[in-house]
Amino acid sequence: MKLTGVELRRIRMPLVAPFRTSFGTESRREVLLLRVVTADAEGWGECVAMAEPRYSAEYVDAAADVLRRFLVPALAERQRLDASAVAPALAPFAGHRMAKAALELAVLDAELRAEGRSLGHALGAVRDRVPCGVSVGIMGSVAELLDAVGGYLDAGYVRIKLKIEPGWDVEPVRAVRERFGDDVPLQVDANTAYTLADARHLARLDPFDLLLIEQPLAEDDLLGHVRLARIIRTPVCLDESITSARAAAAAITLGACSIVNIKPGRVGGYLEARRIHDVCAAHGVPVWAGGMLETGLGRAANVALAALPNFTLPGDTSASDRYYRTDVTPPFVLDGGHLAVPTGPGIGVDPVPAELDAVTTSTEWLPL
Ligand code: SMG
Ligand code: MG
């Protein structure tokens, strides 16, 4: 495939409600979209970096900068390029996995559209619909939380994830169990808010039969997670710590986690994400699809990934209306707690031009 150029497009979309985690509150999403143009097709990639470097070191202005200065020019040196060559071409540049993932996805989408193949098919999807969970932010009160959880259960979500932090953990979990019962699949996500000194406190979550606790400790604290996993009964799942298939293999082998959250942006792309899926499957470790408040473009790709065989837990692949009043693609709509895996070529969805233009704050064309 010969690339003609790459468009960087910034969009700004208000969230339907503020989303509070242990690291901050998001009220709107600043997204960087990539459109790769080739002689035969165009392809879209969504960069999941946020406006500020809180979830990870990456942030959206830095992603645009590294793409413009280093990553896109590195592809220009290749006469012919297919998607499997993108990560090797970008490997000389350290880090910036979210920026790399977006560029790889855009090239992959263009390639698959030119071939008339769907991303799900290309990745090895075995399902045509995926079960969906929802991630529920930290609220001002337990009453507000119960209202929100009740609304999501009514909408059909098959699993609830509560964001937690010190001071908002055992009580909200207890309240959700008391109101909605023991049968609701329930898990929590701390986004690194605790230390190993909190192990006894986190063990107080044991009686609530949670599916998992996600990333209780710091990103680089694998040893801490090993120790914590020996103290608490709730299975430990890692998100921020799993930056590659190698990191996943190490975490599993050390006993730092027994479940893995897979986000392609965090690991440098969908092809590395599939390798993590395979490594986990080989170890008998279940995986599930994480989310980064994606628009319909990134969501389409995440839903395709979530259709792989070892994605045995519901993902943070919620419907468009969980995030946005108007999506940039035709909306993803929940059907019996599931989203349909797109079947069209590539990611299988296209932006609606008027919707996309309405939220665009800038565009920049990088010729190759
Ligand atoms: O896309 O539904 C979504 C958000 C899921 O909780 C979610 N993501 O750590 O897993 C996580 C967070 C990271 C983004 S929070 C702004
Ligand atoms: Mg997480």
Coordinates of C-alpha atoms and ligand atoms in Angstrom, one line a residue:
M1 CA 0.0 0.0 0.0
K2 CA 1.3 3.5 -0.8
L3 CA 0.2 6.2 1.5
T4 CA -0.7 9.6 0.1
G5 CA -0.9 11.4 3.5
V6 CA -2.4 11.6 6.9
E7 CA -5.0 14.1 8.2
L8 CA -4.9 14.9 11.9
R9 CA -8.3 16.1 13.1
R10 CA -9.1 17.4 16.6
I11 CA -12.6 17.1 17.8
R12 CA -14.2 18.2 21.1
M13 CA -17.3 16.4 22.4
P14 CA -19.2 17.1 25.6
L15 CA -20.0 14.0 27.7
V16 CA -23.6 13.5 28.7
A17 CA -22.5 13.6 32.4
P18 CA -19.1 14.3 34.1
F19 CA -17.1 11.2 34.6
R20 CA -15.1 11.2 37.9
T21 CA -12.3 8.7 38.5
S22 CA -9.6 8.6 41.2
F23 CA -7.4 10.7 38.9
G24 CA -9.8 13.5 37.9
T25 CA -13.1 14.5 36.3
E26 CA -13.8 14.5 32.6
S27 CA -16.6 16.7 31.3
R28 CA -15.7 16.6 27.7
R29 CA -13.6 14.5 25.4
E30 CA -10.8 16.0 23.4
V31 CA -10.1 13.5 20.7
L32 CA -7.4 13.2 18.0
L33 CA -8.6 11.4 14.9
L34 CA -6.4 10.2 12.1
R35 CA -7.4 9.7 8.5
V36 CA -4.9 7.9 6.4
V37 CA -5.3 8.3 2.6
T38 CA -3.9 5.8 0.1
A39 CA -4.5 5.4 -3.6
D40 CA -7.2 2.7 -3.0
A41 CA -8.9 3.7 0.3
E42 CA -9.0 5.8 3.3
G43 CA -8.7 4.6 6.9
W44 CA -9.6 6.0 10.3
G45 CA -7.8 5.7 13.6
E46 CA -8.8 7.2 17.0
C47 CA -6.2 8.2 19.5
V48 CA -7.3 7.5 23.0
A49 CA -5.0 9.9 24.7
M50 CA -6.8 12.3 27.0
A51 CA -6.4 16.1 27.3
E52 CA -4.2 15.8 30.4
P53 CA -1.5 13.2 31.3
R54 CA -3.4 11.6 34.3
Y55 CA -4.5 8.2 33.3
S56 CA -1.1 7.8 31.6
A57 CA 1.9 9.9 30.6
E58 CA 0.3 10.5 27.2
Y59 CA -1.9 13.5 26.3
V60 CA -3.6 14.6 23.2
D61 CA -1.3 17.5 22.2
A62 CA 1.8 15.4 22.7
A63 CA 0.3 12.6 20.6
A64 CA -0.4 15.1 17.8
D65 CA 3.2 16.4 18.1
V66 CA 4.9 13.1 18.1
L67 CA 2.8 11.9 15.1
R68 CA 3.6 15.1 13.2
R69 CA 7.4 15.2 14.0
F70 CA 8.4 11.6 14.1
L71 CA 5.8 8.8 13.5
V72 CA 4.1 9.9 10.3
P73 CA 7.5 10.9 8.7
A74 CA 8.9 7.4 9.7
L75 CA 6.2 5.9 7.5
A76 CA 7.1 8.2 4.6
E77 CA 10.5 6.4 4.4
R78 CA 8.7 3.2 3.4
Q79 CA 7.8 2.8 -0.2
R80 CA 5.3 0.1 0.4
L81 CA 3.6 -0.5 3.7
D82 CA 1.1 -2.8 5.2
A83 CA -0.4 -2.6 8.7
S84 CA 1.9 -5.3 10.2
A85 CA 4.9 -3.1 9.2
V86 CA 3.7 0.0 11.1
A87 CA 4.7 -1.1 14.6
P88 CA 8.2 -2.2 13.5
A89 CA 8.7 1.1 11.6
L90 CA 7.7 3.1 14.7
A91 CA 9.6 1.0 17.2
P92 CA 12.8 3.2 17.2
F93 CA 10.7 5.9 19.0
A94 CA 10.2 5.1 22.7
G95 CA 6.7 5.1 24.2
H96 CA 3.8 7.1 22.7
R97 CA 1.8 3.9 22.4
M98 CA -1.5 5.7 22.1
A99 CA -0.2 7.7 19.2
K100 CA 1.3 4.6 17.5
A101 CA -1.9 2.6 18.0
A102 CA -4.0 5.3 16.3
L103 CA -1.6 5.4 13.3
E104 CA -1.5 1.6 13.0
L105 CA -5.3 1.4 13.2
A106 CA -5.8 4.0 10.4
V107 CA -3.4 2.1 8.1
L108 CA -5.1 -1.2 9.0
D109 CA -8.5 0.2 8.4
A110 CA -7.4 1.5 4.9
E111 CA -5.8 -1.8 4.1
L112 CA -8.9 -3.9 5.1
R113 CA -11.3 -1.5 3.3
A114 CA -9.2 -1.9 0.1
E115 CA -9.4 -5.7 0.5
G116 CA -13.1 -5.6 1.5
R117 CA -12.4 -7.5 4.8
S118 CA -13.8 -6.6 8.2
L119 CA -11.5 -5.9 11.2
G120 CA -13.3 -8.5 13.2
H121 CA -12.6 -11.1 10.6
A122 CA -9.0 -10.0 10.3
L123 CA -8.4 -10.2 14.1
G124 CA -10.1 -13.6 14.5
A125 CA -13.5 -12.7 15.9
V126 CA -15.7 -15.7 16.8
R127 CA -18.9 -13.8 17.8
D128 CA -21.2 -11.4 16.0
R129 CA -22.3 -9.5 19.2
V130 CA -20.5 -8.8 22.4
P131 CA -21.9 -8.4 26.0
C132 CA -21.5 -4.9 27.4
G133 CA -20.7 -3.6 30.8
V134 CA -20.6 0.0 31.9
S135 CA -18.1 2.0 34.0
V136 CA -19.8 4.1 36.7
G137 CA -17.9 7.2 38.0
I138 CA -17.4 8.3 41.5
M139 CA -20.5 10.2 42.6
G140 CA -21.2 12.9 45.2
S141 CA -23.4 10.6 47.2
V142 CA -24.5 6.9 47.4
A143 CA -28.0 7.9 46.5
E144 CA -26.8 9.4 43.2
L145 CA -24.7 6.3 42.6
L146 CA -27.7 4.0 43.1
D147 CA -29.8 6.1 40.7
A148 CA -27.1 5.8 38.0
V149 CA -26.5 2.1 38.5
G150 CA -30.3 1.5 38.4
G151 CA -30.6 3.4 35.1
Y152 CA -27.8 1.3 33.6
L153 CA -29.3 -2.0 34.7
D154 CA -32.7 -0.9 33.3
A155 CA -30.9 -0.1 30.0
G156 CA -29.7 -3.7 29.9
Y157 CA -26.0 -3.5 30.8
V158 CA -24.9 -7.0 31.9
R159 CA -22.0 -5.9 34.2
I160 CA -21.4 -2.9 36.4
K161 CA -17.9 -1.4 37.2
L162 CA -17.6 1.1 40.0
K163 CA -14.7 3.5 40.0
I164 CA -13.2 3.6 43.5
E165 CA -10.7 5.6 45.5
P166 CA -9.8 5.8 49.2
G167 CA -13.0 7.0 50.9
W168 CA -15.3 5.7 48.1
D169 CA -14.9 1.9 48.1
V170 CA -16.5 -0.5 50.6
E171 CA -19.6 1.7 51.3
P172 CA -20.6 2.2 47.6
V173 CA -20.0 -1.5 46.9
R174 CA -22.1 -2.5 49.9
A175 CA -24.9 -0.2 48.9
V176 CA -25.0 -1.5 45.3
R177 CA -25.1 -5.1 46.6
E178 CA -27.8 -4.3 49.1
R179 CA -30.0 -2.5 46.5
F180 CA -29.5 -4.7 43.4
G181 CA -28.6 -8.1 44.9
D182 CA -25.7 -10.6 44.7
D183 CA -26.5 -11.7 41.1
V184 CA -25.4 -8.4 39.4
P185 CA -21.9 -9.0 38.0
L186 CA -19.9 -6.3 39.8
Q187 CA -16.3 -5.1 39.7
V188 CA -14.3 -2.1 40.8
D189 CA -11.5 0.0 39.3
A190 CA -9.1 2.1 41.4
N191 CA -6.8 3.5 38.7
T192 CA -3.8 3.1 40.9
A193 CA -5.2 5.0 43.9
Y194 CA -4.0 2.6 46.7
T195 CA -0.7 1.3 48.1
L196 CA 0.1 -2.1 49.5
A197 CA -0.4 -0.5 53.0
D198 CA -4.1 -0.6 52.1
A199 CA -4.2 -4.4 51.6
R200 CA -6.2 -5.0 54.8
H201 CA -8.7 -2.4 53.8
L202 CA -9.1 -3.7 50.3
A203 CA -9.7 -7.2 51.8
R204 CA -12.9 -5.7 53.2
L205 CA -14.2 -6.0 49.6
D206 CA -13.9 -9.8 49.7
P207 CA -17.4 -10.5 51.1
F208 CA -19.0 -8.8 48.1
D209 CA -18.0 -11.4 45.5
L210 CA -16.6 -9.0 43.0
L211 CA -15.5 -10.2 39.6
L212 CA -12.3 -8.4 40.0
I213 CA -10.4 -5.3 41.3
E214 CA -8.8 -3.4 38.5
Q215 CA -5.4 -1.7 39.0
P216 CA -5.4 -1.1 42.7
L217 CA -1.7 -0.1 42.9
A218 CA 0.8 2.0 40.8
E219 CA 1.5 1.2 37.2
D220 CA 5.1 0.1 37.9
D221 CA 4.2 -1.8 41.1
L222 CA 4.1 -5.4 39.8
L223 CA 5.6 -6.8 43.0
G224 CA 3.0 -4.9 45.1
H225 CA 0.2 -6.5 43.0
V226 CA 1.8 -9.9 43.6
R227 CA 1.7 -9.4 47.3
L228 CA -1.8 -7.9 47.3
A229 CA -3.1 -10.8 45.3
R230 CA -2.0 -13.1 48.0
I231 CA -3.8 -11.1 50.7
I232 CA -7.2 -10.4 49.1
R233 CA -9.7 -12.9 47.7
T234 CA -11.0 -10.6 44.9
P235 CA -9.1 -11.4 41.7
V236 CA -6.6 -8.7 40.7
C237 CA -6.9 -7.4 37.1
L238 CA -4.3 -5.1 35.6
D239 CA -5.0 -2.2 33.2
E240 CA -2.3 0.6 33.4
S241 CA 0.5 -1.9 34.1
I242 CA -0.1 -4.0 31.0
T243 CA 1.8 -2.0 28.3
S244 CA 2.7 -5.0 26.0
A245 CA 2.5 -8.7 25.5
R246 CA 5.8 -9.0 27.3
A247 CA 4.5 -7.1 30.3
A248 CA 1.4 -9.3 30.3
A249 CA 3.5 -12.5 30.3
A250 CA 5.6 -11.1 33.1
A251 CA 2.6 -10.0 35.2
I252 CA 0.9 -13.4 34.8
T253 CA 4.0 -15.4 35.5
L254 CA 4.8 -13.4 38.6
G255 CA 1.2 -13.8 39.9
A256 CA 0.5 -10.0 39.8
C257 CA -2.9 -10.6 38.1
S258 CA -5.3 -13.3 37.1
I259 CA -7.4 -11.2 34.7
V260 CA -6.2 -8.7 32.1
N261 CA -8.0 -5.5 30.7
I262 CA -7.0 -5.0 27.1
K263 CA -6.9 -1.5 25.6
P264 CA -5.3 -1.3 22.2
G265 CA -4.3 2.3 22.7
R266 CA -2.4 1.5 26.0
V267 CA -0.4 -1.3 24.3
G268 CA 0.5 0.4 20.9
G269 CA -2.2 -1.1 18.7
Y270 CA -4.7 -3.8 17.8
L271 CA -2.1 -6.2 16.6
E272 CA -0.2 -6.1 20.0
A273 CA -3.6 -6.3 21.7
R274 CA -4.3 -9.5 19.8
R275 CA -0.9 -10.8 21.0
I276 CA -1.8 -10.1 24.6
H277 CA -5.1 -11.9 24.0
D278 CA -3.2 -14.9 22.8
V279 CA -0.6 -14.8 25.6
C280 CA -3.4 -14.6 28.2
A281 CA -5.3 -17.4 26.5
A282 CA -2.2 -19.6 26.6
H283 CA -2.0 -19.0 30.3
G284 CA -5.7 -19.6 31.0
V285 CA -6.1 -15.9 32.0
P286 CA -9.4 -14.3 30.9
V287 CA -9.4 -10.9 29.2
W288 CA -11.9 -8.1 28.6
A289 CA -12.0 -5.0 26.5
G290 CA -11.3 -1.7 28.2
G291 CA -12.6 1.6 27.1
M292 CA -11.3 5.2 26.8
L293 CA -14.6 7.1 26.2
E294 CA -14.2 6.4 22.5
T295 CA -16.3 7.9 19.7
G296 CA -18.1 5.4 17.4
L297 CA -14.8 5.1 15.3
G298 CA -12.7 3.7 18.2
R299 CA -15.7 1.9 19.6
A300 CA -16.2 0.0 16.3
A301 CA -12.7 -1.4 16.5
N302 CA -13.0 -2.2 20.2
V303 CA -16.2 -4.2 19.7
A304 CA -14.4 -6.2 16.9
L305 CA -11.5 -7.0 19.3
A306 CA -14.0 -8.0 22.0
A307 CA -15.4 -10.7 19.7
L308 CA -12.2 -12.7 20.0
P309 CA -12.5 -16.1 21.9
N310 CA -10.7 -15.3 25.1
F311 CA -12.7 -12.1 25.8
T312 CA -14.9 -14.0 28.3
L313 CA -15.8 -11.1 30.5
P314 CA -18.1 -8.2 29.5
G315 CA -16.1 -5.1 28.3
D316 CA -16.3 -1.3 28.9
T317 CA -17.8 -1.3 25.4
S318 CA -20.9 0.7 26.3
A319 CA -23.5 2.2 23.8
S320 CA -22.8 5.7 22.3
D321 CA -25.5 7.3 24.5
R322 CA -23.6 6.3 27.6
Y323 CA -21.1 9.0 26.6
Y324 CA -22.4 11.4 23.9
R325 CA -25.7 12.9 23.0
T326 CA -24.6 12.7 19.3
D327 CA -21.8 10.4 18.1
V328 CA -19.7 11.1 15.0
T329 CA -20.8 7.8 13.6
P330 CA -24.3 6.3 13.5
P331 CA -24.7 5.4 17.2
F332 CA -23.9 2.1 18.8
V333 CA -27.2 1.0 20.4
L334 CA -27.5 -1.7 23.1
D335 CA -29.6 -4.7 22.1
G336 CA -30.3 -7.0 25.0
G337 CA -27.1 -5.9 26.7
H338 CA -25.0 -6.5 23.6
L339 CA -23.5 -4.5 20.8
A340 CA -23.3 -5.9 17.3
V341 CA -19.8 -6.4 15.8
P342 CA -19.6 -4.3 12.6
T343 CA -19.4 -6.5 9.5
G344 CA -18.5 -3.9 6.8
P345 CA -14.9 -3.5 5.4
G346 CA -12.3 -2.2 7.9
I347 CA -13.7 -0.9 11.1
G348 CA -17.1 -1.1 9.4
V349 CA -18.4 2.4 10.3
D350 CA -18.0 5.8 8.7
P351 CA -18.2 9.2 10.3
V352 CA -21.3 11.2 9.5
P353 CA -19.8 14.3 7.8
A354 CA -22.1 16.9 9.3
E355 CA -21.7 15.5 12.8
L356 CA -17.9 15.3 12.4
D357 CA -17.6 18.8 11.1
A358 CA -19.8 20.1 13.9
V359 CA -17.3 18.9 16.6
T360 CA -14.1 19.6 14.7
T361 CA -11.8 22.2 16.2
S362 CA -8.9 21.8 13.7
T363 CA -7.5 19.8 10.9
E364 CA -4.0 19.4 9.6
W365 CA -2.8 17.6 6.4
L366 CA 0.5 15.8 6.5
P367 CA 1.6 14.8 3.0
L368 CA 3.8 11.7 2.5
Ligands
SMG1 O1 -14.9 4.0 27.8 O2 -16.5 3.3 29.1 C1 -15.4 3.8 28.9 C2 -14.6 4.2 30.1 C3 -14.1 3.0 30.8 O3 -13.5 3.3 33.1 C4 -13.1 3.4 31.9 N1 -11.9 3.7 31.5 O4 -9.2 3.0 33.7 O5 -10.5 1.7 32.7 C5 -10.2 2.8 33.0 C6 -10.9 4.0 32.5 C7 -9.9 5.0 31.8 C8 -10.5 6.2 31.2 S1 -11.2 7.2 32.4 C9 -11.5 8.7 31.9
MG2 MG -9.0 0.9 34.3

